[in-house]
Amino acid sequence: METEIKNITAQNSKEIFCMAGELIRKGELVAFPTETVYGLGANALDGEAAAKIYAAKGRPSDNPLIAHIADMEALEPLVKQIPSKAKQLAERFWPGPLTMIFEKSELVPYGTTGGLDTVAVRMPNHPGALEFLRACHVPVAAPSANTSGRPSPTTAQHVLQDMNGKIPLILDGGKVGIGIESTIVDMTAEPPMILRPGYITKEMLEEVVGAVAVDKVVVAKSVSELGTGDYQPKAPGMKYRHYAPKAEFMMYEGSRENVIAAIRKRQQEEQAQGKKTGIICTDESKNRYQGVHVVSIGSREQEETIAANLYSVLRDFDDTDVEVILGESFYGDGLGQAIMNRLIKAAGYKLINADEKI
Ligand code: TXA
Ligand code: MG
C-alpha cells in the first residue's frame, strides 16, 4: 500500500478532510495530528477497523484504544452514564489533553476497548484534529501512531518512519504542541484516579473536582516499587516497555552536581571500553558535558520545552551509532512527573542514585 502525506495547514484543506473521513468510514486507517502526539485513527464503532490498528502498530490486543470525539453530543452514545465530575472536567479541559474513562455502552465494540467494559474518550484541542473528526461523522479510535514500543510521533515524518506502506493516509499538521500523551483519568473510580500523567496535572484536576487519586504505576521509579504479586496497572498500556530507544538507556537521579559528576564519570568509563555514549541533559547543564552526542531536551525553567522535545530526542538517537545513553532525571508533581514517567519507562526502570554512588 502506498502511504500519502497531505498537508492540512493550508487554507484549502477541505477536500483532504473529506477524503480522510471517507477512508475512516470505509474501515481504513488515517494518521492525524493532535495537540499531544500524532494518532493512528480508525472507526471506533467498527471492531474490524480497530483490529487494523493493532496489526499496523504490532500492538498487544489487550491494550485498549482511546475514542476521539469533536463535541459533547458524541460522548453520550458511547457511555452508560456521564458522572457529574466528568461533566465538570469536560467543561474545564475539553477540548484538551485529558482522556476520561467511562463505563462503555453496547455501541462500543470490545475490539476497541481491548475486551474491557470501560471506554476511554478524549476531545483533542487541535484545529486539524477537530476538523478531521467532524468529517468522519463517527468517533475515531486512535492510539499514538508509532510502532508499538517506539517513541510516540510528534511530526508527520515520525509517523511515516513507522507506518510507511501500512496505511493509506497521513494528515500533516506540522510539529505537535505538547509532545507527550494526554493525562488519563478513570472516572469510574471514586475519587477519580490518574492512570497516566500528562500536561493536565493532579493539581489542575483537583481544583475542579476535589480529591484525585494516582495509580501507583504513575509514580513508580522501579519495577519493585510496583510490588510483586499480581499488581496490574489500570491502564493496560502502562505495563509495556514504551518509548524505548535502541541504545541502552539509564537515568541518574540525585543532587544536580552529583548527577553531573556521575554521568561524566560513566561516560569516560563507557568510552574507555570503546562504547559510543550519548547524554540527555538540559539547557542548564549542557556546557558541563563534552562530546558529540550531548543533547539538551530543553530548559528546566520551562518544562513545556522538555515535553515538546522528549520523543524526537529519543528517536534521533536511533539514527546515530550511540550504544549507551545517560540521562538526567526530572522531579515534581507537575509536568516533571509526566516527563519522568516517560523517561523511566524508556530506560526500562534503570535508575541510578548519584548521591549514593559518590
Ligand atoms: O494524547 C493521547 O492520548 C494520544 C493521542 C493520539 O490522542 N493517544 C494515546 O493513545 O496516547 P495510546 O493508545 O498510545 O495510549 C492509550 C492508553 C493506554 O495506556 C491504554 O492502556 C489506556 O490508554 N486505556 C485506553 N482505554 C482504557 C480503558 N478503558 N481503561 C484503562 N486504560 C485505558
Ligand atoms: Mg502510545
Short mmCIF file of C-alpha atoms and ligand atoms in Angstrom, two decimals:
data_model
loop_
_atom_site.label_atom_id
_atom_site.label_comp_id
_atom_site.label_asym_id
_atom_site.label_seq_id
_atom_site.Cartn_x
_atom_site.Cartn_y
_atom_site.Cartn_z
CA MET A 1 0.00 0.00 0.00
CA GLU A 2 1.26 3.46 -0.83
CA THR A 3 1.17 5.99 2.02
CA GLU A 4 0.21 9.54 1.08
CA ILE A 5 1.11 12.55 3.22
CA LYS A 6 -1.23 15.54 2.88
CA ASN A 7 -0.54 18.95 4.34
CA ILE A 8 -3.62 20.21 6.21
CA THR A 9 -2.25 23.56 7.33
CA ALA A 10 -3.09 25.26 4.02
CA GLN A 11 -6.32 27.25 3.74
CA ASN A 12 -7.97 24.89 1.32
CA SER A 13 -7.77 21.51 3.01
CA LYS A 14 -11.49 20.72 2.92
CA GLU A 15 -11.13 18.09 0.20
CA ILE A 16 -8.40 16.35 2.14
CA PHE A 17 -10.57 16.14 5.26
CA CYS A 18 -13.46 14.75 3.14
CA MET A 19 -11.17 12.10 1.70
CA ALA A 20 -9.86 11.23 5.19
CA GLY A 21 -13.42 10.95 6.53
CA GLU A 22 -14.38 8.62 3.69
CA LEU A 23 -11.39 6.38 4.36
CA ILE A 24 -12.37 6.14 8.05
CA ARG A 25 -15.99 5.26 7.20
CA LYS A 26 -14.70 2.57 4.80
CA GLY A 27 -12.81 0.97 7.70
CA GLU A 28 -9.33 2.25 6.74
CA LEU A 29 -6.65 3.89 8.90
CA VAL A 30 -5.71 7.59 8.82
CA ALA A 31 -2.94 9.19 10.93
CA PHE A 32 -3.67 12.71 12.19
CA PRO A 33 -2.08 15.36 14.40
CA THR A 34 -3.40 16.27 17.85
CA GLU A 35 -2.02 18.75 20.38
CA THR A 36 -0.27 15.88 22.26
CA VAL A 37 1.14 13.40 19.70
CA TYR A 38 0.05 12.05 16.28
CA GLY A 39 -2.76 9.49 16.42
CA LEU A 40 -3.49 6.47 14.22
CA GLY A 41 -7.23 6.64 13.63
CA ALA A 42 -9.94 4.10 12.76
CA ASN A 43 -13.73 3.99 13.17
CA ALA A 44 -14.16 3.34 16.92
CA LEU A 45 -17.53 1.63 16.31
CA ASP A 46 -16.07 -0.91 13.89
CA GLY A 47 -14.18 -3.72 15.64
CA GLU A 48 -12.57 -4.86 12.38
CA ALA A 49 -11.23 -1.39 11.63
CA ALA A 50 -9.80 -1.24 15.16
CA ALA A 51 -8.12 -4.60 14.54
CA LYS A 52 -6.18 -2.98 11.68
CA ILE A 53 -4.67 -0.53 14.18
CA TYR A 54 -3.29 -3.39 16.27
CA ALA A 55 -1.85 -5.01 13.15
CA ALA A 56 -0.20 -1.78 11.85
CA LYS A 57 1.36 -0.98 15.24
CA GLY A 58 2.20 -4.53 16.28
CA ARG A 59 0.28 -3.70 19.46
CA PRO A 60 -0.83 -6.33 22.00
CA SER A 61 -4.59 -6.76 21.58
CA ASP A 62 -5.36 -6.37 25.31
CA ASN A 63 -4.22 -2.73 25.17
CA PRO A 64 -7.37 -0.59 24.67
CA LEU A 65 -7.73 2.43 22.38
CA ILE A 66 -8.91 5.98 23.10
CA ALA A 67 -12.07 7.13 21.25
CA HIS A 68 -11.69 10.69 19.96
CA ILE A 69 -14.72 12.99 19.57
CA ALA A 70 -15.25 16.56 18.36
CA ASP A 71 -18.22 17.59 20.56
CA MET A 72 -20.06 16.66 23.77
CA GLU A 73 -23.07 15.22 21.90
CA ALA A 74 -20.79 12.48 20.61
CA LEU A 75 -19.96 11.33 24.16
CA GLU A 76 -23.43 10.22 25.29
CA PRO A 77 -23.93 7.28 22.88
CA LEU A 78 -20.53 5.81 23.84
CA VAL A 79 -21.05 5.59 27.61
CA LYS A 80 -23.57 4.23 30.12
CA GLN A 81 -23.57 7.44 32.13
CA ILE A 82 -21.63 10.66 32.49
CA PRO A 83 -20.71 11.19 36.17
CA SER A 84 -21.14 14.82 37.27
CA LYS A 85 -17.40 15.17 37.98
CA ALA A 86 -16.72 14.09 34.39
CA LYS A 87 -19.06 16.80 33.17
CA GLN A 88 -17.16 19.37 35.23
CA LEU A 89 -13.78 18.19 33.94
CA ALA A 90 -15.03 18.16 30.35
CA GLU A 91 -16.31 21.69 30.73
CA ARG A 92 -12.96 22.88 32.04
CA PHE A 93 -10.46 20.84 29.99
CA TRP A 94 -12.15 19.73 26.73
CA PRO A 95 -11.11 20.14 24.06
CA GLY A 96 -7.70 19.39 25.57
CA PRO A 97 -5.08 16.82 26.63
CA LEU A 98 -7.36 14.92 29.02
CA THR A 99 -8.72 11.39 28.47
CA MET A 100 -11.53 10.13 30.71
CA ILE A 101 -12.57 6.52 31.31
CA PHE A 102 -16.30 5.70 31.43
CA GLU A 103 -18.43 2.56 31.55
CA LYS A 104 -18.94 1.72 27.89
CA SER A 105 -22.29 1.42 26.11
CA GLU A 106 -23.29 -1.51 23.88
CA LEU A 107 -22.37 0.60 20.87
CA VAL A 108 -18.62 0.40 21.52
CA PRO A 109 -17.15 -2.93 20.38
CA TYR A 110 -14.75 -4.91 22.57
CA GLY A 111 -12.33 -4.70 19.66
CA THR A 112 -11.85 -1.02 20.56
CA THR A 113 -11.67 -1.46 24.35
CA GLY A 114 -9.34 -4.46 24.40
CA GLY A 115 -12.13 -6.54 25.93
CA LEU A 116 -12.82 -4.09 28.79
CA ASP A 117 -16.30 -2.87 29.85
CA THR A 118 -14.94 0.67 30.02
CA VAL A 119 -14.07 3.10 27.25
CA ALA A 120 -11.51 5.92 27.16
CA VAL A 121 -12.71 9.15 25.48
CA ARG A 122 -10.89 12.36 24.57
CA MET A 123 -11.70 15.57 22.71
CA PRO A 124 -8.40 16.84 21.28
CA ASN A 125 -7.60 20.56 21.17
CA HIS A 126 -6.18 20.86 17.68
CA PRO A 127 -8.00 22.54 14.79
CA GLY A 128 -6.87 19.91 12.26
CA ALA A 129 -7.86 17.02 14.56
CA LEU A 130 -11.29 18.54 15.22
CA GLU A 131 -11.95 19.18 11.53
CA PHE A 132 -10.87 15.63 10.70
CA LEU A 133 -13.15 14.19 13.42
CA ARG A 134 -16.10 16.24 12.16
CA ALA A 135 -15.50 14.95 8.63
CA CYS A 136 -15.54 11.34 9.92
CA HIS A 137 -19.06 11.52 11.46
CA VAL A 138 -18.04 8.63 13.75
CA PRO A 139 -15.88 8.55 16.89
CA VAL A 140 -12.28 7.75 15.97
CA ALA A 141 -10.25 5.20 17.98
CA ALA A 142 -6.64 6.33 17.97
CA PRO A 143 -3.51 5.26 19.79
CA SER A 144 -0.26 7.13 19.20
CA ALA A 145 0.79 6.49 15.58
CA ASN A 146 4.10 4.75 16.36
CA THR A 147 5.14 1.14 16.06
CA SER A 148 4.42 -0.43 19.45
CA GLY A 149 7.37 0.17 21.80
CA ARG A 150 8.88 3.10 19.86
CA PRO A 151 8.66 6.75 20.97
CA SER A 152 5.33 8.42 20.10
CA PRO A 153 5.42 10.54 16.91
CA THR A 154 5.45 14.32 17.24
CA THR A 155 5.81 15.02 13.48
CA ALA A 156 4.27 13.51 10.33
CA GLN A 157 7.79 12.34 9.36
CA HIS A 158 7.97 10.25 12.55
CA VAL A 159 4.65 8.66 11.57
CA LEU A 160 6.00 7.91 8.10
CA GLN A 161 9.11 6.25 9.59
CA ASP A 162 6.88 3.73 11.38
CA MET A 163 3.79 3.46 9.13
CA ASN A 164 5.11 3.76 5.57
CA GLY A 165 3.36 1.21 3.36
CA LYS A 166 0.98 0.19 6.15
CA ILE A 167 -1.67 2.94 6.00
CA PRO A 168 -3.15 4.94 3.09
CA LEU A 169 -3.02 8.49 4.53
CA ILE A 170 -1.13 10.73 6.96
CA LEU A 171 -2.53 14.21 7.65
CA ASP A 172 0.44 16.53 8.17
CA GLY A 173 -0.25 19.37 10.61
CA GLY A 174 3.41 20.08 11.41
CA LYS A 175 5.09 19.56 14.77
CA VAL A 176 2.66 19.00 17.67
CA GLY A 177 2.48 21.47 20.57
CA ILE A 178 2.63 19.46 23.80
CA GLY A 179 4.66 16.41 22.81
CA ILE A 180 3.57 13.86 25.44
CA GLU A 181 0.31 11.92 25.55
CA SER A 182 -2.84 13.05 27.36
CA THR A 183 -3.48 12.66 31.08
CA ILE A 184 -5.78 9.65 31.63
CA VAL A 185 -8.30 9.79 34.49
CA ASP A 186 -10.56 6.89 35.47
CA MET A 187 -13.97 8.44 36.16
CA THR A 188 -15.48 5.07 37.17
CA ALA A 189 -13.38 5.24 40.38
CA GLU A 190 -14.22 7.39 43.42
CA PRO A 191 -12.24 9.53 43.84
CA PRO A 192 -11.27 9.71 40.16
CA MET A 193 -7.84 8.17 39.58
CA ILE A 194 -4.98 9.29 37.33
CA LEU A 195 -3.80 6.28 35.32
CA ARG A 196 -1.27 8.15 33.15
CA PRO A 197 0.25 11.57 33.95
CA GLY A 198 0.27 14.30 31.31
CA TYR A 199 0.02 18.02 30.71
CA ILE A 200 -3.13 18.29 32.89
CA THR A 201 -1.72 17.76 36.38
CA LYS A 202 -3.28 16.39 39.58
CA GLU A 203 -3.46 19.93 40.99
CA MET A 204 -5.33 21.20 37.94
CA LEU A 205 -7.87 18.36 38.22
CA GLU A 206 -8.27 18.83 42.00
CA GLU A 207 -9.07 22.49 41.54
CA VAL A 208 -12.20 21.41 39.67
CA VAL A 209 -13.38 18.18 41.37
CA GLY A 210 -11.58 17.94 44.71
CA ALA A 211 -9.54 14.88 45.67
CA VAL A 212 -7.97 12.86 42.86
CA ALA A 213 -6.04 9.60 43.41
CA VAL A 214 -2.96 8.45 41.47
CA ASP A 215 -2.32 4.89 40.28
CA LYS A 216 0.99 3.75 41.76
CA VAL A 217 2.34 2.85 38.34
CA VAL A 218 2.48 6.61 37.64
CA VAL A 219 4.98 7.40 40.38
CA ALA A 220 6.91 4.12 40.49
CA LYS A 221 10.63 4.58 39.96
CA SER A 222 11.45 0.91 39.90
CA VAL A 223 9.77 -2.31 38.95
CA SER A 224 9.99 -3.38 42.60
CA GLU A 225 8.00 -0.32 43.70
CA LEU A 226 5.12 -1.72 41.68
CA GLY A 227 5.18 -4.59 44.14
CA THR A 228 5.45 -8.26 43.45
CA GLY A 229 2.42 -10.48 43.13
CA ASP A 230 -0.38 -9.67 40.78
CA TYR A 231 -0.41 -5.87 40.65
CA GLN A 232 -1.72 -4.73 37.28
CA PRO A 233 -1.69 -1.12 36.16
CA LYS A 234 -5.25 0.03 35.46
CA ALA A 235 -4.28 1.39 32.05
CA PRO A 236 -3.05 -1.80 30.38
CA GLY A 237 -0.67 0.17 28.15
CA MET A 238 1.34 1.32 31.18
CA LYS A 239 2.72 -2.17 31.75
CA TYR A 240 4.57 -2.40 28.44
CA ARG A 241 8.10 -1.13 27.91
CA HIS A 242 7.44 2.04 25.95
CA TYR A 243 9.22 4.70 24.04
CA ALA A 244 12.40 2.68 24.08
CA PRO A 245 15.43 3.89 22.12
CA LYS A 246 17.65 1.22 20.53
CA ALA A 247 20.66 2.10 22.70
CA GLU A 248 20.97 1.00 26.34
CA PHE A 249 19.47 3.88 28.32
CA MET A 250 19.92 4.69 32.01
CA MET A 251 18.83 7.62 34.16
CA TYR A 252 20.65 9.33 37.03
CA GLU A 253 18.87 10.92 39.99
CA GLY A 254 20.18 12.90 42.96
CA SER A 255 21.52 16.37 43.58
CA ARG A 256 22.36 18.34 40.43
CA GLU A 257 26.11 18.30 40.99
CA ASN A 258 26.26 14.61 41.87
CA VAL A 259 24.22 13.71 38.80
CA ILE A 260 26.54 15.67 36.53
CA ALA A 261 29.65 14.14 38.14
CA ALA A 262 28.25 10.59 37.94
CA ILE A 263 27.24 10.95 34.29
CA ARG A 264 30.67 12.36 33.35
CA LYS A 265 32.41 9.51 35.13
CA ARG A 266 30.23 6.89 33.49
CA GLN A 267 30.74 8.48 30.07
CA GLN A 268 34.50 8.15 30.49
CA GLU A 269 34.21 4.53 31.62
CA GLU A 270 31.97 3.59 28.69
CA GLN A 271 34.20 5.38 26.19
CA ALA A 272 37.28 3.66 27.64
CA GLN A 273 35.57 0.41 26.63
CA GLY A 274 35.05 1.77 23.13
CA LYS A 275 31.33 2.42 23.55
CA LYS A 276 29.81 5.47 21.89
CA THR A 277 27.95 7.36 24.61
CA GLY A 278 25.17 9.93 24.40
CA ILE A 279 23.96 12.25 27.16
CA ILE A 280 20.44 13.67 27.62
CA CYS A 281 20.67 16.86 29.68
CA THR A 282 19.07 20.32 29.83
CA ASP A 283 19.99 23.86 28.79
CA GLU A 284 21.14 24.48 32.36
CA SER A 285 23.73 21.65 32.36
CA LYS A 286 24.69 21.28 28.69
CA ASN A 287 28.03 23.08 28.96
CA ARG A 288 29.09 20.78 31.81
CA TYR A 289 29.47 17.84 29.43
CA GLN A 290 31.71 17.17 26.47
CA GLY A 291 31.16 15.01 23.42
CA VAL A 292 29.40 14.85 20.07
CA HIS A 293 26.18 13.33 21.39
CA VAL A 294 25.35 15.67 24.25
CA VAL A 295 21.74 16.72 23.71
CA SER A 296 19.71 19.24 25.67
CA ILE A 297 15.98 18.45 25.66
CA GLY A 298 15.01 21.91 26.87
CA SER A 299 15.05 24.16 29.88
CA ARG A 300 14.17 23.11 33.44
CA GLU A 301 12.78 26.63 33.85
CA GLN A 302 10.21 25.82 31.15
CA GLU A 303 9.29 22.15 31.38
CA GLU A 304 6.94 22.55 28.39
CA THR A 305 10.03 22.73 26.17
CA ILE A 306 11.25 19.41 27.56
CA ALA A 307 7.90 17.68 26.95
CA ALA A 308 7.85 19.04 23.39
CA ASN A 309 11.32 17.68 22.51
CA LEU A 310 11.37 14.45 24.50
CA TYR A 311 10.27 11.93 21.89
CA SER A 312 12.14 13.42 18.96
CA VAL A 313 15.36 13.38 21.03
CA LEU A 314 14.84 9.67 21.78
CA ARG A 315 14.02 8.95 18.12
CA ASP A 316 17.03 10.91 16.86
CA PHE A 317 19.36 8.75 18.95
CA ASP A 318 18.14 5.78 16.91
CA ASP A 319 19.67 7.40 13.80
CA THR A 320 23.11 7.59 15.44
CA ASP A 321 25.58 4.85 16.39
CA VAL A 322 25.32 5.68 20.09
CA GLU A 323 25.29 2.49 22.17
CA VAL A 324 24.72 3.89 25.67
CA ILE A 325 22.56 6.90 26.67
CA LEU A 326 22.94 8.54 30.09
CA GLY A 327 20.08 10.85 31.15
CA GLU A 328 19.32 13.36 33.90
CA SER A 329 16.15 12.94 35.99
CA PHE A 330 13.14 15.23 36.43
CA TYR A 331 11.16 15.84 39.59
CA GLY A 332 7.91 17.25 40.94
CA ASP A 333 4.18 16.58 40.80
CA GLY A 334 3.50 18.60 37.68
CA LEU A 335 4.77 18.23 34.16
CA GLY A 336 8.11 16.96 35.57
CA GLN A 337 6.30 13.84 36.79
CA ALA A 338 4.81 13.19 33.35
CA ILE A 339 8.23 13.66 31.73
CA MET A 340 9.99 11.39 34.24
CA ASN A 341 7.25 8.75 33.83
CA ARG A 342 8.07 8.54 30.09
CA LEU A 343 11.84 8.59 30.57
CA ILE A 344 11.93 5.96 33.29
CA LYS A 345 9.93 3.61 31.08
CA ALA A 346 12.17 4.36 28.11
CA ALA A 347 15.08 3.41 30.36
CA GLY A 348 13.36 0.17 31.36
CA TYR A 349 13.44 1.46 35.01
CA LYS A 350 17.25 1.64 35.03
CA LEU A 351 17.68 4.46 37.56
CA ILE A 352 20.97 5.14 39.34
CA ASN A 353 21.16 7.18 42.54
CA ALA A 354 24.11 9.54 42.06
CA ASP A 355 24.04 10.63 45.72
CA GLU A 356 24.75 7.07 46.85
CA LYS A 357 27.49 6.45 44.32
CA ILE A 358 29.66 9.37 45.36
O1 TXA B 1 -2.63 12.01 23.81
C1 TXA B 1 -3.11 10.88 23.62
O2 TXA B 1 -3.84 10.33 24.46
C2 TXA B 1 -2.78 10.18 22.29
C3 TXA B 1 -3.44 10.99 21.15
C4 TXA B 1 -3.32 10.30 19.84
O3 TXA B 1 -4.76 11.26 21.47
N1 TXA B 1 -3.23 8.82 22.30
C5 TXA B 1 -2.61 7.86 23.03
O4 TXA B 1 -3.10 6.58 22.86
O5 TXA B 1 -1.67 8.08 23.77
P1 TXA B 1 -2.32 5.26 23.29
O6 TXA B 1 -3.12 4.14 22.73
O7 TXA B 1 -0.92 5.35 22.88
O8 TXA B 1 -2.48 5.20 24.82
C6 TXA B 1 -3.74 4.89 25.38
C7 TXA B 1 -3.60 4.49 26.82
C8 TXA B 1 -3.01 3.11 27.00
O9 TXA B 1 -2.11 3.10 28.10
C9 TXA B 1 -4.26 2.29 27.32
O10 TXA B 1 -3.95 1.15 28.09
C10 TXA B 1 -5.12 3.29 28.10
O11 TXA B 1 -4.91 4.49 27.40
N2 TXA B 1 -6.55 2.99 28.03
C11 TXA B 1 -7.35 3.06 26.95
N3 TXA B 1 -8.61 2.65 27.25
C12 TXA B 1 -8.61 2.34 28.56
C13 TXA B 1 -9.59 1.84 29.47
N4 TXA B 1 -10.84 1.59 29.10
N5 TXA B 1 -9.21 1.62 30.76
C14 TXA B 1 -7.94 1.88 31.16
N6 TXA B 1 -6.96 2.35 30.34
C15 TXA B 1 -7.28 2.56 29.06
MG MG B 2 1.13 5.06 22.75
#
